[in-house]
Structure formats: C-alpha cells, structure tokens
Coordinates of C-alpha atoms in Angstrom, one line a residue:
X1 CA -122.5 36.4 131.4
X2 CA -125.3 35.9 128.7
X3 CA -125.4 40.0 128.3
X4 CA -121.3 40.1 127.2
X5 CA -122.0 36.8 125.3
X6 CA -125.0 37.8 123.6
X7 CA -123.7 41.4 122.8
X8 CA -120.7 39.0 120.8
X9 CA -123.0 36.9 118.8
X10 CA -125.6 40.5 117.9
X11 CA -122.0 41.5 116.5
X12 CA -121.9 38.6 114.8
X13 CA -124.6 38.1 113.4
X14 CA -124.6 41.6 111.6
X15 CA -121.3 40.6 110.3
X16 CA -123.1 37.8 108.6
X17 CA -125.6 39.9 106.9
X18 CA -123.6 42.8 106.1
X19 CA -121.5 40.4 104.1
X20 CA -124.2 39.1 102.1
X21 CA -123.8 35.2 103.7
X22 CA -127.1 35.1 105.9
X23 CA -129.0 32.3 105.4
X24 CA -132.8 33.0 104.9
X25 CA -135.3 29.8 105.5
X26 CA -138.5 30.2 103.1
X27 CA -141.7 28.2 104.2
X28 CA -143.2 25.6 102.1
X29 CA -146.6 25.3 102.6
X30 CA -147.4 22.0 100.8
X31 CA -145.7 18.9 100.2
X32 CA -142.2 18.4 99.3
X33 CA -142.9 17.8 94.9
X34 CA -142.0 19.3 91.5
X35 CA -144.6 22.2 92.3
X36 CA -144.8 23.5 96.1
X37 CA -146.4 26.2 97.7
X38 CA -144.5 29.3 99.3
X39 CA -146.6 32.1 100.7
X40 CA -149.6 31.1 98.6
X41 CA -148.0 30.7 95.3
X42 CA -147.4 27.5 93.7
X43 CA -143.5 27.5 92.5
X44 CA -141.0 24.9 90.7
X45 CA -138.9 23.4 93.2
X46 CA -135.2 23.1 91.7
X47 CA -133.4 22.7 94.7
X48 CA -134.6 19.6 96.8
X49 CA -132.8 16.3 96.3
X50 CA -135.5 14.5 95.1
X51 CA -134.0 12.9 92.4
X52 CA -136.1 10.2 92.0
X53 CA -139.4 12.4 92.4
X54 CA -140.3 10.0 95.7
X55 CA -140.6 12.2 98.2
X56 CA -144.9 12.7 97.9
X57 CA -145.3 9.5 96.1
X58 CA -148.4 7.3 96.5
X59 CA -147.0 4.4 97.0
X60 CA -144.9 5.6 99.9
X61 CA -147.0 6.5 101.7
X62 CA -149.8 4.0 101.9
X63 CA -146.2 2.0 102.9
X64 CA -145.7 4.2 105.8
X65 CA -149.4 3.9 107.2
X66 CA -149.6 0.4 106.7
X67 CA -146.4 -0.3 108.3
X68 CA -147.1 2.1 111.2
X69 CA -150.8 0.2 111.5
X70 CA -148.3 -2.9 112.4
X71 CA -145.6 -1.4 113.9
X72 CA -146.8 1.5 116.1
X73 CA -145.1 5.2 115.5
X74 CA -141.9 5.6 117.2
X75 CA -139.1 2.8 118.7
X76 CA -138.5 5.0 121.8
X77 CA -135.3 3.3 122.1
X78 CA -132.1 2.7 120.8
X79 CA -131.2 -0.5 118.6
X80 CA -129.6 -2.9 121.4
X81 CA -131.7 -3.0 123.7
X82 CA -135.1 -3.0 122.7
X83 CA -135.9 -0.6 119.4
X84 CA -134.8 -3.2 116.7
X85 CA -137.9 -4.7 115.0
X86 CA -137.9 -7.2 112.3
X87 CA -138.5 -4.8 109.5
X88 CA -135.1 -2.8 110.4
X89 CA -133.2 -6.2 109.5
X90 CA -135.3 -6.3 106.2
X91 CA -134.8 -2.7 105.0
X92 CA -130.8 -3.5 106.2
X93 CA -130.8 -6.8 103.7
X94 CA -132.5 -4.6 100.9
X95 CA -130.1 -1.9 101.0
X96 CA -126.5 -4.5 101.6
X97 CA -128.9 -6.1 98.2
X98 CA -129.0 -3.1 96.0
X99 CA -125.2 -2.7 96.7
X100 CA -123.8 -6.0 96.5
X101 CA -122.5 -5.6 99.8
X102 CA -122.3 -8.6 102.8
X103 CA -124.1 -6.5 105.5
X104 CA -125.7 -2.9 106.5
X105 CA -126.1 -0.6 109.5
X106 CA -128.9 2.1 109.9
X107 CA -128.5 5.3 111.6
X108 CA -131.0 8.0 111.9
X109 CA -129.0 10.3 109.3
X110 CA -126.3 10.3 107.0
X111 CA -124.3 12.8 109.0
X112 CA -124.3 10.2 111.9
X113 CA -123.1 7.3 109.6
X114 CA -120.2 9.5 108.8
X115 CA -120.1 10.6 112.2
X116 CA -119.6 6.8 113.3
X117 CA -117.7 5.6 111.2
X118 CA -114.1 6.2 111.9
X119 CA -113.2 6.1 115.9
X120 CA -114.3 2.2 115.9
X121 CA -112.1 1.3 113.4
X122 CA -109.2 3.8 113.2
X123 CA -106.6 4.6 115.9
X124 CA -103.3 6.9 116.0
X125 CA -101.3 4.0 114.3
X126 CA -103.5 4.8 110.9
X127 CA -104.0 7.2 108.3
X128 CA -107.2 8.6 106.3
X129 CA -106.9 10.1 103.4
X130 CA -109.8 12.4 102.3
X131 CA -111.2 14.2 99.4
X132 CA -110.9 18.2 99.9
X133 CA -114.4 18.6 98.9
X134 CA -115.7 15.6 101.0
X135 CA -118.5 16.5 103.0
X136 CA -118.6 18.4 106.2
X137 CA -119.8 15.4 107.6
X138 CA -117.1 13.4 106.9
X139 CA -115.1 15.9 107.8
X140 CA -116.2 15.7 111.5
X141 CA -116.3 11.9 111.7
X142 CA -112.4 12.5 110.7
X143 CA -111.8 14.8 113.5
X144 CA -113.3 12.5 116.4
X145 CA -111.0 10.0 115.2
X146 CA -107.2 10.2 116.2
X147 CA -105.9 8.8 112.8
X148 CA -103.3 11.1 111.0
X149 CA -105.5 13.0 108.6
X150 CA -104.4 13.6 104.8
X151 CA -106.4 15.4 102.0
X152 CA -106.2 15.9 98.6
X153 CA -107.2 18.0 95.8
X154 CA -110.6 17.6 94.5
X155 CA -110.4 14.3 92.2
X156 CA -106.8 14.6 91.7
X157 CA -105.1 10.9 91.6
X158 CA -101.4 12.9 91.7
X159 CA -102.2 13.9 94.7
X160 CA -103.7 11.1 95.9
X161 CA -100.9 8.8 95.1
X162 CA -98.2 11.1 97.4
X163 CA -100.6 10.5 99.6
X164 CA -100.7 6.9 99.9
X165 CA -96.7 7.0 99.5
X166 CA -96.5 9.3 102.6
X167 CA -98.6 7.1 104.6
X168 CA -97.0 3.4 104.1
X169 CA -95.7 3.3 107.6
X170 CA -99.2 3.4 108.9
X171 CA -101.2 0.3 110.3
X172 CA -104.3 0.9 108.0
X173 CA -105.1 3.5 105.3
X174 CA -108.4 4.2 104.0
X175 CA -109.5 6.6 101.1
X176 CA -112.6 8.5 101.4
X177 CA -114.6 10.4 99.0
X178 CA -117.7 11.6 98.3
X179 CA -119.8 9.8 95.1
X180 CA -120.9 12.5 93.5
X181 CA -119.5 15.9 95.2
X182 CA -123.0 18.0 96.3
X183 CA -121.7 21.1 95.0
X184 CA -120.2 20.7 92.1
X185 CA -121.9 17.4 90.9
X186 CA -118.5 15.6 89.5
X187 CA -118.5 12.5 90.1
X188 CA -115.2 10.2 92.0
X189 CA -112.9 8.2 90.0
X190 CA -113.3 5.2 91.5
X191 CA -111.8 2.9 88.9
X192 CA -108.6 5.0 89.5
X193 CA -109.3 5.4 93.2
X194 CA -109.3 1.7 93.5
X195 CA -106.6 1.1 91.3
X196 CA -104.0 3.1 93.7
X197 CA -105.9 1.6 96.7
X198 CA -104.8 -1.8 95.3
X199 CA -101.1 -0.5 94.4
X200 CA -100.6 0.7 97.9
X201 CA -102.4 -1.6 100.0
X202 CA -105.7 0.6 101.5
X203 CA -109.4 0.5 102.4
X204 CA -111.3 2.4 100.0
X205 CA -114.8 4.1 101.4
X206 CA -117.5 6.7 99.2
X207 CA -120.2 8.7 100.4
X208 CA -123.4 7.8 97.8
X209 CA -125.6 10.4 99.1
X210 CA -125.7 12.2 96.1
X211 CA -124.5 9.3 93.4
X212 CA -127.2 6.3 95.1
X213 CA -130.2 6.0 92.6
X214 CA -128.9 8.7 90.3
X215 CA -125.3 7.3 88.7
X216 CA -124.6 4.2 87.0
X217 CA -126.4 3.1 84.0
X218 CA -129.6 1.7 86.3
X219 CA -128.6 4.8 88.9
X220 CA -127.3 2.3 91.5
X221 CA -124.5 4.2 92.4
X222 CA -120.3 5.0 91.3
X223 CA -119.7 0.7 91.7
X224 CA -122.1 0.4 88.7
X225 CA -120.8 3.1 86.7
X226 CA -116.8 2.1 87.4
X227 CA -117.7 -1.5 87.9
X228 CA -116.1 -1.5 91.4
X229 CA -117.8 -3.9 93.3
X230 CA -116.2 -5.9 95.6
X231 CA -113.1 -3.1 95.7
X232 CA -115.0 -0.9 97.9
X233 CA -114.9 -1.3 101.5
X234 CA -117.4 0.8 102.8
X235 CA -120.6 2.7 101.4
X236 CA -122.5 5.4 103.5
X237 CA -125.6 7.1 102.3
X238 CA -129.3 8.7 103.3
X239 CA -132.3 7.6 103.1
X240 CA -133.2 11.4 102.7
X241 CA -132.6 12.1 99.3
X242 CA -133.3 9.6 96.3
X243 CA -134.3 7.2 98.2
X244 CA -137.4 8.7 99.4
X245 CA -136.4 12.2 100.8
X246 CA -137.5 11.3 104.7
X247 CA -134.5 10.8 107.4
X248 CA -132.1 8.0 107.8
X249 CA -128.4 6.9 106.9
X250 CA -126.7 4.1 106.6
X251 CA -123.1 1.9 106.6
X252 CA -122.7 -0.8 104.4
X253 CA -119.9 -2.9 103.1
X254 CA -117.9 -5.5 104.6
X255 CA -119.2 -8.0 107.4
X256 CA -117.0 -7.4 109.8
X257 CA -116.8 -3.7 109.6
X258 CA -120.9 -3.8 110.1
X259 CA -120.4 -6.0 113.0
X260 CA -117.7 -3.6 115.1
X261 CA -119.7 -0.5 114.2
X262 CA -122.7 -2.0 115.8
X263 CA -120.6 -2.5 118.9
X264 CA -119.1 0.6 119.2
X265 CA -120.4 3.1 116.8
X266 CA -121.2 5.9 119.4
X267 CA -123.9 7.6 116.8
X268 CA -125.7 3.9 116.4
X269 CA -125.5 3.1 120.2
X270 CA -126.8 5.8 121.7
X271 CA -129.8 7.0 118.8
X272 CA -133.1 6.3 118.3
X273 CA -133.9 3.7 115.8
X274 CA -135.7 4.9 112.9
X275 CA -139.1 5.1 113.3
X276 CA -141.5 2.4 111.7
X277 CA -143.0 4.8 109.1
X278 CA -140.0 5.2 107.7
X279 CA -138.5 2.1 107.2
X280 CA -142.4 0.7 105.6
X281 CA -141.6 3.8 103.0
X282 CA -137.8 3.0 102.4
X283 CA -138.1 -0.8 102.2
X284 CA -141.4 0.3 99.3
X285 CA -138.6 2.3 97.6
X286 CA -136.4 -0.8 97.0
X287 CA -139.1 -2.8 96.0
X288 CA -139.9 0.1 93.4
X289 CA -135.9 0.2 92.1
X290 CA -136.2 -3.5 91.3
X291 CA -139.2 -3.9 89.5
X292 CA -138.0 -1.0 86.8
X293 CA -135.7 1.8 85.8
X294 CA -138.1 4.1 84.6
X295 CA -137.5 6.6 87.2
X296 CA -133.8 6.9 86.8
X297 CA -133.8 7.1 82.9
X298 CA -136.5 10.0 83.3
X299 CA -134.5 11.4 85.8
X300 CA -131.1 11.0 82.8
X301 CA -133.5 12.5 80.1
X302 CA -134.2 15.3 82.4
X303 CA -130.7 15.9 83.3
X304 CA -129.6 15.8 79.5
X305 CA -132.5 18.3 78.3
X306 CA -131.7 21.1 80.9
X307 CA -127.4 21.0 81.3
X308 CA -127.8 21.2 76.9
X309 CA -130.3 24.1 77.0
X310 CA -128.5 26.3 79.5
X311 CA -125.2 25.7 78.3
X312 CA -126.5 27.1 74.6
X313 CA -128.2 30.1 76.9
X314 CA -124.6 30.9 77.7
X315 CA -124.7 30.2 81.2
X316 CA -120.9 28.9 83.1
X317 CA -122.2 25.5 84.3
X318 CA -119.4 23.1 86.1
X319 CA -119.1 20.0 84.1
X320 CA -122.0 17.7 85.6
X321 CA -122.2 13.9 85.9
X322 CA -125.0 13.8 88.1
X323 CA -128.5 15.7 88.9
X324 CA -126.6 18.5 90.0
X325 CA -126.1 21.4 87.6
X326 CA -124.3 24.3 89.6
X327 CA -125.1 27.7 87.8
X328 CA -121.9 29.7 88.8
X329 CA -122.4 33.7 89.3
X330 CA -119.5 33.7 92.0
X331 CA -120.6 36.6 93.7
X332 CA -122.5 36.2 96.9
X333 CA -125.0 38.7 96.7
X334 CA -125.3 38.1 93.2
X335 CA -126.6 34.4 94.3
X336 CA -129.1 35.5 96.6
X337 CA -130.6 38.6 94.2
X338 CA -130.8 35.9 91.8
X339 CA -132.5 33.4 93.7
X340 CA -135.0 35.9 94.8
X341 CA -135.7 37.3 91.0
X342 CA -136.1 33.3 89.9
X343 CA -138.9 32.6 93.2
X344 CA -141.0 35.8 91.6
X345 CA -140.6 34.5 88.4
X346 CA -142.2 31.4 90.0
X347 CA -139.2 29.1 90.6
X348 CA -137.7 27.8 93.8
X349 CA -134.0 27.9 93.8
X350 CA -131.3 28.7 96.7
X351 CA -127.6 30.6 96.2
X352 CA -124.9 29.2 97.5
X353 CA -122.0 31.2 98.8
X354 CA -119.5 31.0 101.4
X355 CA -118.9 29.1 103.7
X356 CA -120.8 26.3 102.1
X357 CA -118.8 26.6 99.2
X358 CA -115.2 28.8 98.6
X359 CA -115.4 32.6 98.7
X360 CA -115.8 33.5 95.3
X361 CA -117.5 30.6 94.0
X362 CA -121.4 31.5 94.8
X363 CA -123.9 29.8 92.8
X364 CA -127.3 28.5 92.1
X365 CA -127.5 24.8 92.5
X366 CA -130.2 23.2 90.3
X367 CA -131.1 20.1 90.9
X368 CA -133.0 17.4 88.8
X369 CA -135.9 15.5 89.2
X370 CA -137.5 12.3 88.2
X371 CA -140.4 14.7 88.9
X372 CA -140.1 17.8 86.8
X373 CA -141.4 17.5 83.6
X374 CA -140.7 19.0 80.4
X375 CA -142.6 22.2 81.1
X376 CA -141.4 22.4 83.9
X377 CA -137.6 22.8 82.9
X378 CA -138.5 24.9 80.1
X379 CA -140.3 27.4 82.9
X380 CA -137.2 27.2 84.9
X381 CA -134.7 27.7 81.9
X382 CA -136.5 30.5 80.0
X383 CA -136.7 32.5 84.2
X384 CA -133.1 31.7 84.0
X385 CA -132.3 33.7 81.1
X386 CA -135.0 36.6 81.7
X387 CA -133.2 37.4 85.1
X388 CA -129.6 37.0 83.8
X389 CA -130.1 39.4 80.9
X390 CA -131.8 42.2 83.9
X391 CA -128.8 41.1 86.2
X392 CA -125.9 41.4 83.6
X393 CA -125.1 37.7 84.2
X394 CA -126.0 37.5 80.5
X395 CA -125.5 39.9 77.7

C-alpha cells in the first residue's frame, strides 16, 4: 500500500514546490538572540517572537539550573497523578497574578490550551463565535467540540453582533479572539467585544500569545490596554514567546472554569507536565516583569523607530499595534526571493504565503525585539530598501 501512497504524497509534494509554497527550515547554529548564527554567519534575527529579548538571558538561565539542581529534569508524568510539584502551583499563582485572574492551568503548549479548552465546557446546546483570523489552534479546539460554530470577519463588531443575535437560543455563547492577530499584528477590540458580550449575555475568551508582555501601557496584555479586567472570561497564552521563548501554555480566568478543565481537559490529563527547568525560568520571568518596565518600553521605542522608518521608505506595512510589522509583497515567490536576498544581506527574516496566510497576501513578518538595538534596525531597514529597489518592490 505504501508504494501507491507514497507515489500520492511525491505528487504532492512537487505540487508544493512548483507553486512556490514549500517551506524551507534554515539551521541556527547559536542561541536563539538579536544576532544568531546560520551556516557560519552571524545574521539579525527579525523573525522570532522574542519580544521581550528573554529567550538567552542570564538571568533565565541560572533560574533553570538552579531549579533543575532542586527539582531534577523531567516530571515523567502527567499532572494528577504524580508530576505536579510545588513550583508548578507557584508559576500558576504568578501567571492568574500578572492577569488579575482567580486561577490558572499549565499545559505543555499554547496549541494544547486551545486544544482543551472547549469540549469540557461546551456541548451541542451552545454556540462559539470566533474570529476569522483566530489561530489555527483555536480553530481545532473548535472542531473537537460539538458546539454550533460561528465566525466573523476579522475585527468586525457588525458582524459580530448578527452573530450573537443568531445565537440567543443557545445555552452558552462565548466569543473568541485572538489578542493581537500573528499575521497582521492588529490588535482585538475588546472594549467593544465586551460591550456586545454584556448586551447579549456571553462568555468572552482571547488568545494573548502575541498581545501578553507586549500590549498595554506596562505590555500586560489587551485587559490593560481596554481596561477589561474582570469582563474576560478566559485568557490562553505560551510561555514560548515573550515570556521567555521555551515551551508551555496556559488557561487562566475564572475559578471554576480552571477547576473543570483540570478534570477533564483531555490535553492537561493525558501530557507531561512541564519540565522543572522551565517553570525555574518562567517563574524568573515574572519576577523580572514586576520589578520594572524597562523591557517593554524598549521593546515600544523599538517598534516606533522601525514601523516610522519603513513607512517613509515607501514600503505597504498593515497598520500595527503590536511587535509585528507585516511587510506585504503579496506574491509568494516574491516572499521567499526576498527573504533569501535579506539573509545575504545579513538579516534573518521568513515569507509568508499561503496557506499560512490568504493566497495573495504573502509577506515578510518582522518582528520586534526588546533585543535589537538601534543598529540593528537601521541594518535591517537600510537591507530592506537595497533589495526592494533590485526586486522592483520599490522604485
């Protein structure tokens, strides 16, 4: 059987790269910072989301080998019956503390916090209503769940509202959105979300992957910057992308929520907990949020300095409220051409193209860091214009 089915997926395959959407992985050969090494040459990384420049920091990592000097390596089991140590409860009060939120629940990524979130709580008799540029992994956790399923346009509180007037005969409804949308980097009403949620009697629930420690006026996410707390139901997030870059996701929110995903949260029950190192490293990064802002506002200043430079290049940049700046080109091969051009030049970016976002929408994603300094984004913007002019993108 393997011969016919392997003859289908050769076919495939070649599909894929004749149409310009295969998806190259380059090796870094150093740690994950503002300057990595790729086959021997040191490069600006613009693409990782290491917003708060955390993910090779000092600080972390003495955490993790002193925790894991305590605490051993790995938990070799799952939470309930015997991989729950003392210091998972403390990094699950730091994290329900930086959100204002009554309890938490750890899972070993993002994806599996969205993965787990819905089948406990929803059934047939209710309705979720979803952003259409949510993340994929919300869009699975939807799809194990046997609620109806509604969607509207990106941001669009029209569309929203039918929505929730279509869906008043349900048990429960819940909106769900990304915080900041990965691709794009817009960031969620959620004074407005909230607003309707209130008018029509739902549960309200945002992704902070991307919005967590860079949003809000002391980056703690779209509550601070719409002063929301308290409206929102449920938060999920990572642990793998400002707050530290490593793995790790979590739920947080309301108490009792917390307390029926722990019993029947499929993703929680049956994972490993998160190894030791990783929690000593997260819990450090809390520790660092609260004793000052200097991160985030560098990370702001940053932000600022590079959307205002290559806007006055010329370049089409979606409108950005976050670390994101998406560099639209909307051709596919264009994107990866580009990208390629911009590593010789000595800077580390990735095109993105269909299906991760629309056909005809390809792009290069910059993302901001706490890390980069101000050489470093003057590297990356003056590359930027030297290959648009040799591509065309630029006159």
């Amino acid at each position: 059987m393997y011969g016919k089915m392997k003859d289908h997926l050769s076919k495939t395959i070649a599909e894929i790269k004749e149409a310009g959407l295969y998806k190259e992985e380059r090796l870094i050969e150093s740690a994950q910072q503002a300057a990595i090494t790729v086959k021997g040459k040191e490069v600006l990384n613009f693409c990782a989301n290491n917003y708060l420049g955390l993910s090779n920091h000092p600080r972390l990592i003495a955490a993790a080998q002193k925790i894991m000097e305590h605490r051993g390596y790995g938990m070799s089991s799952v939470r309930f019956i015997c991989g729950t140590q003392d210091i998972h409860k403390e990094l699950e009060a730091a994290i329900s503390d930086y959100f204002r939120t009554e309890d938490t629940i750890l899972y070993a990524a993002c994806f599996d916090a969205n993965g787990g979130v819905f089948e406990p709580l929803f059934s047939e008799e209710d309705a979720i209503i979803s952003d259409s540029l949510n993340h994929a992994s919300i869009i699975d956790g939807v799809r194990l769940c046997k609620a109806k399923r509604y969607r509207y346009a990106n941001a669009d509180m029209a569309e929203l509202e039918k929505c929730l007037q279509e869906v008043q005969a349900q048990r429960f409804r819940i909106i769900v959105t990304d915080g900041v949308f990965s691709m794009d980097g817009n960031v969620a009403p959620m004074d407005k979300i909230c607003d309707f949620a209130e008018k029509y009697d739902a549960l309200v629930m945002v992704d902070e992957s991307h919005s967590a420690g860079v949003v809000g006026p002391t980056g703690h996410g779209v509550s601070e910057q719409y002063n929301t707390y308290g409206r929102v139901d449920i938060y999920t997030g990572t642990l793998g992308k400002a707050f530290g870059g490593a793995l790790g996701g979590f739920t947080t929110g309301r108490k009792e929520i917390i307390d029926l995903l722990r019993q029947r949260s499929r993703p929680y029950l049956f994972s490993n907990s998160l190894a030791p190192g990783i929690i000593g490293a997260s819990l450090e990064v809390f520790k660092m949020l609260k004793e000052s802002n200097v991160l985030h506002d560098k990370l702001v200043e940053n932000v600022n300095y590079f959307r205002d430079k290559m806007t006055a290049a010329g370049f089409d940049i979606k409108p950005t409220q976050s670390a994101i700046c998406a560099v639209m080109l909307y051709d596919a091969k264009l994107s990866q051409v580009y990208a390629a051009r911009m590593q010789e030049e000595g800077i580390y970016v990735t095109g993105f193209y269909y299906p991760v976002v629309p056909k005809e929408q390809a792009r290069i994603r910059v993302q901001i860091s706490a890390g980069h300094e101000k050489a470093h984004l003057d590297k990356c913007i003056a590359a930027f214009i030297k290959v648009g002019k040799e591509l065309g993108v630029l006159k």
